[in-house]
Coordinates of C-alpha atoms in Angstrom, one line a residue:
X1 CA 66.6 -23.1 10.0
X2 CA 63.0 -23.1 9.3
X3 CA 61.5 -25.8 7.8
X4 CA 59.7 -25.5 3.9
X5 CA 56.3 -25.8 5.5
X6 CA 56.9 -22.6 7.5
X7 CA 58.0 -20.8 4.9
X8 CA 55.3 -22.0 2.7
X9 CA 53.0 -20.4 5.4
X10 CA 55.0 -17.0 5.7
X11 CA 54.8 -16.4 2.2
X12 CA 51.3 -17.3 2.2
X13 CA 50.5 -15.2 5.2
X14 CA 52.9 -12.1 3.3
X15 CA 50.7 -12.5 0.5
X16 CA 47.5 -12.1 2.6
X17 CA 48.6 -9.1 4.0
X18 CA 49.7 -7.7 0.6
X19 CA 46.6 -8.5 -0.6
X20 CA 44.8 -7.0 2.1
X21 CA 46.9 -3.4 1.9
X22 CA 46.0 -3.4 -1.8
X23 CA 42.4 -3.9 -0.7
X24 CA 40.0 -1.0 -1.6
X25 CA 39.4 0.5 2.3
X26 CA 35.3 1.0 1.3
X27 CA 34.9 -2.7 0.0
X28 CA 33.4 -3.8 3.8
X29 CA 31.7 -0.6 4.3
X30 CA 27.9 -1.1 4.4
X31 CA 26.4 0.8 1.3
X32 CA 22.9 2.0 1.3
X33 CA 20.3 -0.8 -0.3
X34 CA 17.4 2.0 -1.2
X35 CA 18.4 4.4 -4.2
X36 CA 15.0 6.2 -4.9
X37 CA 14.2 9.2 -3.1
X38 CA 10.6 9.5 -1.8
X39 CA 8.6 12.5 -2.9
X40 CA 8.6 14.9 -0.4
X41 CA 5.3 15.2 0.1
X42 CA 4.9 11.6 1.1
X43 CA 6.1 11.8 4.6
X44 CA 2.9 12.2 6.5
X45 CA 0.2 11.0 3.5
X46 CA -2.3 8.9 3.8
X47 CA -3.6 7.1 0.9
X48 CA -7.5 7.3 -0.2
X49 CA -8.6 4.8 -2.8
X50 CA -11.0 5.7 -4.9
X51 CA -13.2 3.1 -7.1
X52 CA -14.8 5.8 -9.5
X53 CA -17.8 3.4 -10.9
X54 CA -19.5 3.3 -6.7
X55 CA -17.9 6.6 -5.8
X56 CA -20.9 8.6 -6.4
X57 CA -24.5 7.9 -8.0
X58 CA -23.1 9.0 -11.3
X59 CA -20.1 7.1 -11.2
X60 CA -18.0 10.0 -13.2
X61 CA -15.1 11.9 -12.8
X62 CA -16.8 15.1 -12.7
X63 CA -18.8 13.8 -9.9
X64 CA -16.1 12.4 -7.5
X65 CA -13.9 16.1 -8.5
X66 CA -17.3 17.7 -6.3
X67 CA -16.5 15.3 -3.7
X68 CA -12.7 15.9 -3.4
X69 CA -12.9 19.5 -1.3
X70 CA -14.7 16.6 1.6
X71 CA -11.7 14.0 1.2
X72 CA -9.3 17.0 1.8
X73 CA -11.6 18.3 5.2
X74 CA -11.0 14.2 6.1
X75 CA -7.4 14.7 6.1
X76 CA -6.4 12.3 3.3
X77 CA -2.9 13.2 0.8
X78 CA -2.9 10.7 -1.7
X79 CA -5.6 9.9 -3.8
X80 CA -5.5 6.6 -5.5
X81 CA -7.8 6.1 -9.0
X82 CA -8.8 2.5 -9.5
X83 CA -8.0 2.2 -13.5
X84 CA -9.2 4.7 -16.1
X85 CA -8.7 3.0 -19.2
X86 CA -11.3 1.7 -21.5
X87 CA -12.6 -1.9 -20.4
X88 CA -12.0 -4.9 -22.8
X89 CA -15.5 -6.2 -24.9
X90 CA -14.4 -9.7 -25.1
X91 CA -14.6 -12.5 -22.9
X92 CA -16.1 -9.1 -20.6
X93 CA -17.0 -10.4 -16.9
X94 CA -20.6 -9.3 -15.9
X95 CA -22.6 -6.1 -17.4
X96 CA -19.6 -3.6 -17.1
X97 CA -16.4 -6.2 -17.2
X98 CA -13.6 -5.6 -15.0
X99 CA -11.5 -1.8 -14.7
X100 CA -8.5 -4.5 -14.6
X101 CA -9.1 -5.5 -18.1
X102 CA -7.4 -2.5 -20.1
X103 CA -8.5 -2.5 -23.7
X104 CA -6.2 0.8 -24.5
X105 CA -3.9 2.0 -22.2
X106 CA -3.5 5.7 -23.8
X107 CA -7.5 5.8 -23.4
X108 CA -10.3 6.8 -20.8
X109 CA -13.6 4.7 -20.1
X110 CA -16.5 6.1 -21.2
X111 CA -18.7 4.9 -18.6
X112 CA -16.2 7.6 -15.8
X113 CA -16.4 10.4 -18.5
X114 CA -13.3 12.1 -21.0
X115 CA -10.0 12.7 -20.6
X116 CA -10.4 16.6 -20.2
X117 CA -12.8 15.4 -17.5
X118 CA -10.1 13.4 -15.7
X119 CA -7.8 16.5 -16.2
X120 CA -10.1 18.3 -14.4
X121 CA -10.3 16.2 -11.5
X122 CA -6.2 16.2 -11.5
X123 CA -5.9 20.1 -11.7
X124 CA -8.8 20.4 -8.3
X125 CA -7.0 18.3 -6.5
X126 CA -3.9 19.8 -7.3
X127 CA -5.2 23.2 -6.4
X128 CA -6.7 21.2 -2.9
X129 CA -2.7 20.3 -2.0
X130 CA -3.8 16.7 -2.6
X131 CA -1.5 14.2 -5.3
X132 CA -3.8 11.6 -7.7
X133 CA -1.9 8.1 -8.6
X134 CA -3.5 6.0 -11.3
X135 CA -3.7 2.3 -11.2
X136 CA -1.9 0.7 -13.5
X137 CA -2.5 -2.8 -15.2
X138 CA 0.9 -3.6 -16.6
X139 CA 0.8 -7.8 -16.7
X140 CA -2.1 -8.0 -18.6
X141 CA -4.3 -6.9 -21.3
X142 CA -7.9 -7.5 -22.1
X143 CA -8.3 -10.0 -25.4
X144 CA -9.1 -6.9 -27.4
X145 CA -6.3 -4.5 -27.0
X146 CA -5.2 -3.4 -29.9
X147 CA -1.6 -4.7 -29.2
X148 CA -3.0 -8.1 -29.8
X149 CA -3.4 -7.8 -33.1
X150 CA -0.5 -5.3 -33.6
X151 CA 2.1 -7.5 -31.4
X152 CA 1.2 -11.3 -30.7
X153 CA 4.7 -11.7 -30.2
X154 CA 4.3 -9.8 -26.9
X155 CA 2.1 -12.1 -24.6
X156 CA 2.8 -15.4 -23.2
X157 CA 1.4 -18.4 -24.6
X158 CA 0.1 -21.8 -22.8
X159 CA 1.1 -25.3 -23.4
X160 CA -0.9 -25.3 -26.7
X161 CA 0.5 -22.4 -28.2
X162 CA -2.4 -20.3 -27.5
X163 CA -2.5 -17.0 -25.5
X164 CA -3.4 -17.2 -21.7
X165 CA -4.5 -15.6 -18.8
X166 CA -2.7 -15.5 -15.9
X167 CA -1.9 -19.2 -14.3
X168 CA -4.2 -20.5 -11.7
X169 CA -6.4 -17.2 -11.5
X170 CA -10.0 -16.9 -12.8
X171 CA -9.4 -13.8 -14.8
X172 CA -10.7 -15.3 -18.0
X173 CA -11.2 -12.2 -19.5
X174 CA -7.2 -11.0 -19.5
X175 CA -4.4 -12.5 -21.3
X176 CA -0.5 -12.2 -20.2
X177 CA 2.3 -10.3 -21.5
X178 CA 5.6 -11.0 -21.8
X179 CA 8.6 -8.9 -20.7
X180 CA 11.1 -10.6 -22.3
X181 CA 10.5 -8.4 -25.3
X182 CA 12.0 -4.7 -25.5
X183 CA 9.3 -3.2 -27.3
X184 CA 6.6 -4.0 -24.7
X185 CA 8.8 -2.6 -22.4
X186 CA 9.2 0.6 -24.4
X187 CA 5.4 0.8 -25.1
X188 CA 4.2 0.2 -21.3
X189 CA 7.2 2.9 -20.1
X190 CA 6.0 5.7 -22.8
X191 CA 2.4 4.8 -22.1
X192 CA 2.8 5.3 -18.2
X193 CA 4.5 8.6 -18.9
X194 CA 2.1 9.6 -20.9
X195 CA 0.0 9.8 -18.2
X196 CA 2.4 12.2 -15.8
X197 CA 2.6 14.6 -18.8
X198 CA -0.5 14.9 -19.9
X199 CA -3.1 14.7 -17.1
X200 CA -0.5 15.8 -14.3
X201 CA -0.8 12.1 -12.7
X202 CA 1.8 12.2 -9.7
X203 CA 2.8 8.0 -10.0
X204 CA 0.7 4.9 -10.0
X205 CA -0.7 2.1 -7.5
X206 CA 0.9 -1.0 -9.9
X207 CA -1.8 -4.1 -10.2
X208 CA 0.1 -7.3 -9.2
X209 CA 3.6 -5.6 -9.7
X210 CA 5.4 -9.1 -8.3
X211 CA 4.3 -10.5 -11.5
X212 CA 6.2 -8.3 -13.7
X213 CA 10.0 -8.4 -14.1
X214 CA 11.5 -5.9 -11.2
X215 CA 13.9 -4.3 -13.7
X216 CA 11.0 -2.9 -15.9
X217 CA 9.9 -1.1 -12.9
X218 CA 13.3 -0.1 -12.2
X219 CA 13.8 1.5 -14.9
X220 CA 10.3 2.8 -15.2
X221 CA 10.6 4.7 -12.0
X222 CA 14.0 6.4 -13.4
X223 CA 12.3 7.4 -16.4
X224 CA 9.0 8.7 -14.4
X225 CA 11.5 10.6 -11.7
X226 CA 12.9 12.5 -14.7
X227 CA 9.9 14.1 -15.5
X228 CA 8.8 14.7 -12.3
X229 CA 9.4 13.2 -8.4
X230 CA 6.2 10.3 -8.5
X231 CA 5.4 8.1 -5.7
X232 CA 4.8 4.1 -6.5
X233 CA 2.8 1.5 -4.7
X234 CA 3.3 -2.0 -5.4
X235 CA 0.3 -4.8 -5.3
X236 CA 3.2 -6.9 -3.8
X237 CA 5.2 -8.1 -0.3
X238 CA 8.5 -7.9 -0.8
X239 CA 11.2 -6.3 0.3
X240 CA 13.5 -5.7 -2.9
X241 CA 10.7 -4.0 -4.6
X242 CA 11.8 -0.7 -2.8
X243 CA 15.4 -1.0 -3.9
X244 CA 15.1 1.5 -6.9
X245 CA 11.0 1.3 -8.1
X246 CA 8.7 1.4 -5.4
X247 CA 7.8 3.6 -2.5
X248 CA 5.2 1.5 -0.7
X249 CA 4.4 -2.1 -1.1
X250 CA 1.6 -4.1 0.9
X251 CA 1.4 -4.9 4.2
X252 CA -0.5 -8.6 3.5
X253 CA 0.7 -10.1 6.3
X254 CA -0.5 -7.4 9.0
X255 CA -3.9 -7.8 7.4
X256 CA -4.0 -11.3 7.4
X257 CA -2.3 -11.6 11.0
X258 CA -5.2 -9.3 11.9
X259 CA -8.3 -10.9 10.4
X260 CA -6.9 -14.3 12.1
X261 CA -6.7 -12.8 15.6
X262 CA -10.2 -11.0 15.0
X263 CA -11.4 -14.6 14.5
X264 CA -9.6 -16.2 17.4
X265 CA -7.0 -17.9 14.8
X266 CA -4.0 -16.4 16.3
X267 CA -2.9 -14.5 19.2
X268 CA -0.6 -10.8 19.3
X269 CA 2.2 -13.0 18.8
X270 CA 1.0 -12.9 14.8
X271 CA 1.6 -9.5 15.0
X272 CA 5.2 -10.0 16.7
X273 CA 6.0 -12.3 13.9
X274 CA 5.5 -9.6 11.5
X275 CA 6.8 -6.7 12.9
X276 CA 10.1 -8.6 13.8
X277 CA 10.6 -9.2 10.1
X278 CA 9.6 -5.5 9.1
X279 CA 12.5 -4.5 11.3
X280 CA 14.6 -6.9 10.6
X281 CA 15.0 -7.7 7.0
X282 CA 13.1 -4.7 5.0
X283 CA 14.7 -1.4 4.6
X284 CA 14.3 1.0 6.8
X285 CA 13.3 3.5 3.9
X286 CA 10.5 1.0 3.0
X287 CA 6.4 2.4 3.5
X288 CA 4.1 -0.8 4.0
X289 CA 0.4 0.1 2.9
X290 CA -1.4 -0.8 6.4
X291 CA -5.6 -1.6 5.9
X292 CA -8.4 -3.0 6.8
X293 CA -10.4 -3.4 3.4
X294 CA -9.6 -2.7 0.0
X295 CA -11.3 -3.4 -3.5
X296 CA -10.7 -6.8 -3.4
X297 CA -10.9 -7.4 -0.1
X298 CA -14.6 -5.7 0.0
X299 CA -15.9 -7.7 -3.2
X300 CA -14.2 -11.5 -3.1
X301 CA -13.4 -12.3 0.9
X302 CA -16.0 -10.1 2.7
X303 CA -16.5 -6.1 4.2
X304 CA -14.0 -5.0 6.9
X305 CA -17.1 -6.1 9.5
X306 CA -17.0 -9.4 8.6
X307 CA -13.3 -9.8 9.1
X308 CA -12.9 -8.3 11.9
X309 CA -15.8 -7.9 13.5
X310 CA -15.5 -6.7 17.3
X311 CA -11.7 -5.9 16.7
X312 CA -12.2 -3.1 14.0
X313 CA -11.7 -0.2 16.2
X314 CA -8.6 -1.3 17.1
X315 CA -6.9 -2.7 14.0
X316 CA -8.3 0.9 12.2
X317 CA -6.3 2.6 14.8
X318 CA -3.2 0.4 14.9
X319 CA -2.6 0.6 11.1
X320 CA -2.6 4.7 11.5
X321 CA -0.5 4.9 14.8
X322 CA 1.9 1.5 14.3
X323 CA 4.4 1.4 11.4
X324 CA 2.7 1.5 7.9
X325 CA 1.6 3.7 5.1
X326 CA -2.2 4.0 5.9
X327 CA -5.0 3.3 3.1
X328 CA -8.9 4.0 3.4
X329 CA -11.3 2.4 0.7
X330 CA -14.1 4.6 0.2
X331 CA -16.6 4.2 1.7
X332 CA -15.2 2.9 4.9
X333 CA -15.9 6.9 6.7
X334 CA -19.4 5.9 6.1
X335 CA -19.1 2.4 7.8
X336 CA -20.1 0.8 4.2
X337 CA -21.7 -2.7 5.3
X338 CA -21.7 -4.1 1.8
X339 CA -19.5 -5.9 -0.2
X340 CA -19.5 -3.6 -3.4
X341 CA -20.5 -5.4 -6.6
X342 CA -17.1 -5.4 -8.8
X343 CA -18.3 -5.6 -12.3
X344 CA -21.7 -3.6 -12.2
X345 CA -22.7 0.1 -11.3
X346 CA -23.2 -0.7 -7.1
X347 CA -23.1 3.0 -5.7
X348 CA -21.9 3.3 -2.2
X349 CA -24.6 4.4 0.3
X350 CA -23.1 7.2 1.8
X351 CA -24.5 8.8 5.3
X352 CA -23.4 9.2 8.7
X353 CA -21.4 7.3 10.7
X354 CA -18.8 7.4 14.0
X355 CA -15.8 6.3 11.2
X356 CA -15.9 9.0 9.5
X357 CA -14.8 11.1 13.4
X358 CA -12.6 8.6 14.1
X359 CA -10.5 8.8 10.6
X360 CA -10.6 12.7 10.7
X361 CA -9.2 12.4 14.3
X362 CA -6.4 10.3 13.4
X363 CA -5.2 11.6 10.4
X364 CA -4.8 15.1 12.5
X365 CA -3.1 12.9 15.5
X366 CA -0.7 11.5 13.4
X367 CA 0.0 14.2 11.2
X368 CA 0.6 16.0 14.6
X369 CA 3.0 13.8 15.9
X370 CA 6.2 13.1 13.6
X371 CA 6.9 10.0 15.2
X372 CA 4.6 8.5 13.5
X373 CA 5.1 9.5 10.2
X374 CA 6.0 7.3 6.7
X375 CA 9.2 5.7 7.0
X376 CA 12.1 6.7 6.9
X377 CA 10.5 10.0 8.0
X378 CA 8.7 8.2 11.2
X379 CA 10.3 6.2 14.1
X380 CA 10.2 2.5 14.6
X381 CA 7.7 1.3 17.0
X382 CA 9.5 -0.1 20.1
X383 CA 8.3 -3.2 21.9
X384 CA 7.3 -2.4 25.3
X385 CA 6.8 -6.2 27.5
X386 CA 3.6 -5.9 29.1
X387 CA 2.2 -8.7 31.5
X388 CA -0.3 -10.5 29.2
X389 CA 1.8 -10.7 25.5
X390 CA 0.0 -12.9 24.0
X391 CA -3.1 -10.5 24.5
X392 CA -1.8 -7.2 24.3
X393 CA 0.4 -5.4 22.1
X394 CA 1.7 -2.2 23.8
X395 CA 4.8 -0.2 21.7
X396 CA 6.7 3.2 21.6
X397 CA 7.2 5.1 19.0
X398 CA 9.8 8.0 19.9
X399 CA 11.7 10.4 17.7
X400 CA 12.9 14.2 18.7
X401 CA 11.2 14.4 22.0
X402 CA 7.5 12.5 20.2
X403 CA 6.3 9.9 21.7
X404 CA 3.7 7.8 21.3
X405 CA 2.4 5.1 23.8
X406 CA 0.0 2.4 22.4
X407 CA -2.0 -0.5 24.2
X408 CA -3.9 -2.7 21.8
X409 CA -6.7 -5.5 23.9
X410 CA -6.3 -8.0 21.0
X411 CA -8.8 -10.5 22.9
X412 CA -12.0 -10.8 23.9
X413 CA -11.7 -10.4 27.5
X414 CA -10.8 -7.7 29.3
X415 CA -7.1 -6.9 30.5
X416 CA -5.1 -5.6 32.9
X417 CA -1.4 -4.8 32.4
X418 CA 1.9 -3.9 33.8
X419 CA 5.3 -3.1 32.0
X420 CA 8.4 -4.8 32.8
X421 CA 10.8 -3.4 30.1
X422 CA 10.3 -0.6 27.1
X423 CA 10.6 3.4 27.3
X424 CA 6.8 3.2 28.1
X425 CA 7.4 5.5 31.3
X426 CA 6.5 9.2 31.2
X427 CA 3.8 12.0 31.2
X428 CA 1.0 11.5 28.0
X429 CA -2.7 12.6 27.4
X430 CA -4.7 10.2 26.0
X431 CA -5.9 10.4 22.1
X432 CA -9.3 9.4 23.3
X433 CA -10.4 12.2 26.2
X434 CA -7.1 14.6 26.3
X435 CA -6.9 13.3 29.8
X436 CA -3.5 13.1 31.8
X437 CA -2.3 9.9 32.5
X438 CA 1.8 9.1 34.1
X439 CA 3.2 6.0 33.5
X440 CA 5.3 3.9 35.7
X441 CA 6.8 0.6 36.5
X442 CA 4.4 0.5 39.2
X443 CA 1.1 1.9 36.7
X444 CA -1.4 -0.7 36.0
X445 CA -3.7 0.1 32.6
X446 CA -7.7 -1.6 32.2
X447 CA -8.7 -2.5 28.9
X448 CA -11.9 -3.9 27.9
X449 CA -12.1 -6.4 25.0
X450 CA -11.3 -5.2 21.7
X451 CA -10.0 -2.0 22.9
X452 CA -6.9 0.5 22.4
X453 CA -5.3 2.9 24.1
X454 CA -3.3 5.7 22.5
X455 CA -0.8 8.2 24.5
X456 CA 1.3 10.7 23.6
X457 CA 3.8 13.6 24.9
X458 CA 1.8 17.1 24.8
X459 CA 2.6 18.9 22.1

């Protein structure tokens, strides 16, 4: 006879199994994370940003629209509008103030020209095959936006009751909002909409998007996407942006990972650091804005030749042929050497310069070579274990018979390498000369300081 504790634990155990057989069968199965769909014609774009006051002499719409037929020659897709919207009066930084201090969202500054003007500069680049993105400046307001006075009750308020700007930041001349009310939410959705209706805007570049509840962008994007497929960059680095609001987010820790082995602060195993986590906990349908310099970047920590100094080549080419969405700040295909003033009319020097080749020639390579296309579209990069990997990243990128070899010298003395594991082995020409070059365990690649080597399949 079996004793009560065994039968206490067959009738348990029956239960289990009960239990289990009444289990729905999909409840383990892995469901997909991402639910937006990219726009279609984000799969091989590159993003140009565009700061419209040092664009041009003039600083006008009209006058970067005459520029736009050049930025399609270069190669560019996507091309992103540093804010349009009437700059705040009060507590104004400098002669001009700040483009991220909106006085009226539904408006256009003066100083870059009128709204038929911006609808002009739309509808060219439109006709050019190229897609405009605003940026957009939803967690703050300048003092005098009229939604101050209309709705106090929508912005945040310090420890005196008073209205503030953003914690710890010296942007005295915004104050917060606060999302926890439905009609900001309403308002800040319609007036982003606005902008796809009527100027034809195809998404937005979102100013500090981490500080502003993920669900309003969630639902934002859902209500954008119904009028038309947009694509959305985030001012943020995380992954669960991309869940349902954002296409591309920023890469800050390649930049930074770069600028600190530029300056001898770190070694390529920054760069493993970061690339292991890309892989391994972001989705695979996730774009990561990859760049050397951007607005802020230029103006408040220094140009992209004072961060990275020797290694710019390379870390130029490595955010267009390793895994990222790639940006170019204008100016940067004429080798700008200034930092650009931010709250004054600064115009960018243009003239000639060896960037503005080596951009052109990448954007074709890449475009060229699927592989390395926006995610999910693209491959993953590969690590292939060279003999110096503290020194020298080398990678694959491989996807329907594309492949793509790279060999990055991150050091300041020259290298010489042989692989021990990867798919680096085959038949390439070199990105550089078109020469032929076979790759074996027994091949052993020279690379000066600072330099990069780029190989792929014939096509």
């Amino acid at each position: 006879m079996l004793k009560p504790i065994a039968l206490a634990l067959l009738a348990s155990l029956s239960l289990a199994v009960a239990a289990d057989a009444a289990t729905p069968p999909d409840r383990y199965a892995p469901k997909p994370y991402v639910t937006l769909k990219h726009p279609a014609w984000s799969k091989d774009a590159i993003l140009y940003q565009l700061n419209t006051r040092q664009f041009t002499p003039e600083g006008t719409f009209r006058a970067a629209e005459k520029q736009l037929p050049r930025l399609k020659a270069l190669g560019v897709d996507i091309i992103w509008l540093m804010p349009v919207n009437p700059i705040g009066v009060q507590n104004r930084k400098g002669t001009l103030g700040s483009p991220y201090s909106v006085r009226d969202y539904y408006g256009v500054n003066p100083e870059f020209g009128t709204l038929a003007d911006l609808k002009s500069f739309v509808n060219t680049a439109h006709r050019l095959g190229l897609h405009v993105i605003l940026d957009w400046v939803a967690n703050h307001t300048a003092w005098d936006n009229s939604l101050h006075a209309q709705h106090p009750d929508w912005y945040e308020h310090d420890w005196k009751g008073a209205n503030r700007p953003t914690p710890w930041w010296d942007w005295s001349d915004i104050i917060d909002l606060d999302y926890s009310k439905p009609g900001l939410r309403r308002y800040m959705t319609d007036a982003m909409k606005y902008w796809v209706r009527t100027a034809g805007i195809d998404g937005f570049r979102c100013d500090v998007a981490g500080y502003v509840p993920l669900d309003f962008w969630e639902n934002a994007r859902a209500e954008l996407d119904a009028i038309k497929p947009v694509f959305m960059l985030a001012e943020f680095d995380q992954r669960d942006v991309h869940r349902a609001a954002f296409d591309a987010s920023y890469a800050w820790k390649w930049n930074n990972a770069m600028a600190d082995i530029a300056a001898g602060k770190a070694d390529v195993g920054a760069l493993f650091g970061y690339y292991s986590e890309v892989q391994s906990a972001w989705p695979a349908e996730a774009m990561r804005m990859t760049y050397t310099e951007n607005h802020d970047q230029n103006a408040w920590e220094g140009t992209e030749f004072e961060r990275f100094g020797k290694a710019l080549p390379a870390a130029i080419v490595l955010s267009f042929v390793g895994e990222g969405l790639p940006l170019i700040y204008n100016g940067q295909e004429a080798g700008n050497p200034r930092r650009l003033k931010f709250f004054e009319r600064d115009p960018i020097e243009w003239r000639d310069h060896p960037n503005n080749d080596l951009f052109k020639r990448l954007i074709a390579f890449r475009k060229s070579h699927p592989a390395l296309w926006n995610a999910p579209w693209g491959a993953a990069m590969t690590p292939v274990v060279n003999s110096a990997p503290t020194k020298v990243l080398s990678f694959v990128r491989a996807k329907n018979g594309d492949k793509v070899f790279a060999l990055f010298n991150l050091s300041g003395d020259p290298q010489t390498v042989s692989f021990t594991d990867g798919p680096s082995d085959g038949s390439y020409v070199d990105f550089a000369d078109g020469s032929a070059l076979m790759i074996t365990r027994a091949t052993t690649v020279k690379l000066a300081p600072w330099s990069y080597r780029v190989l792929a399949t014939s096509r």
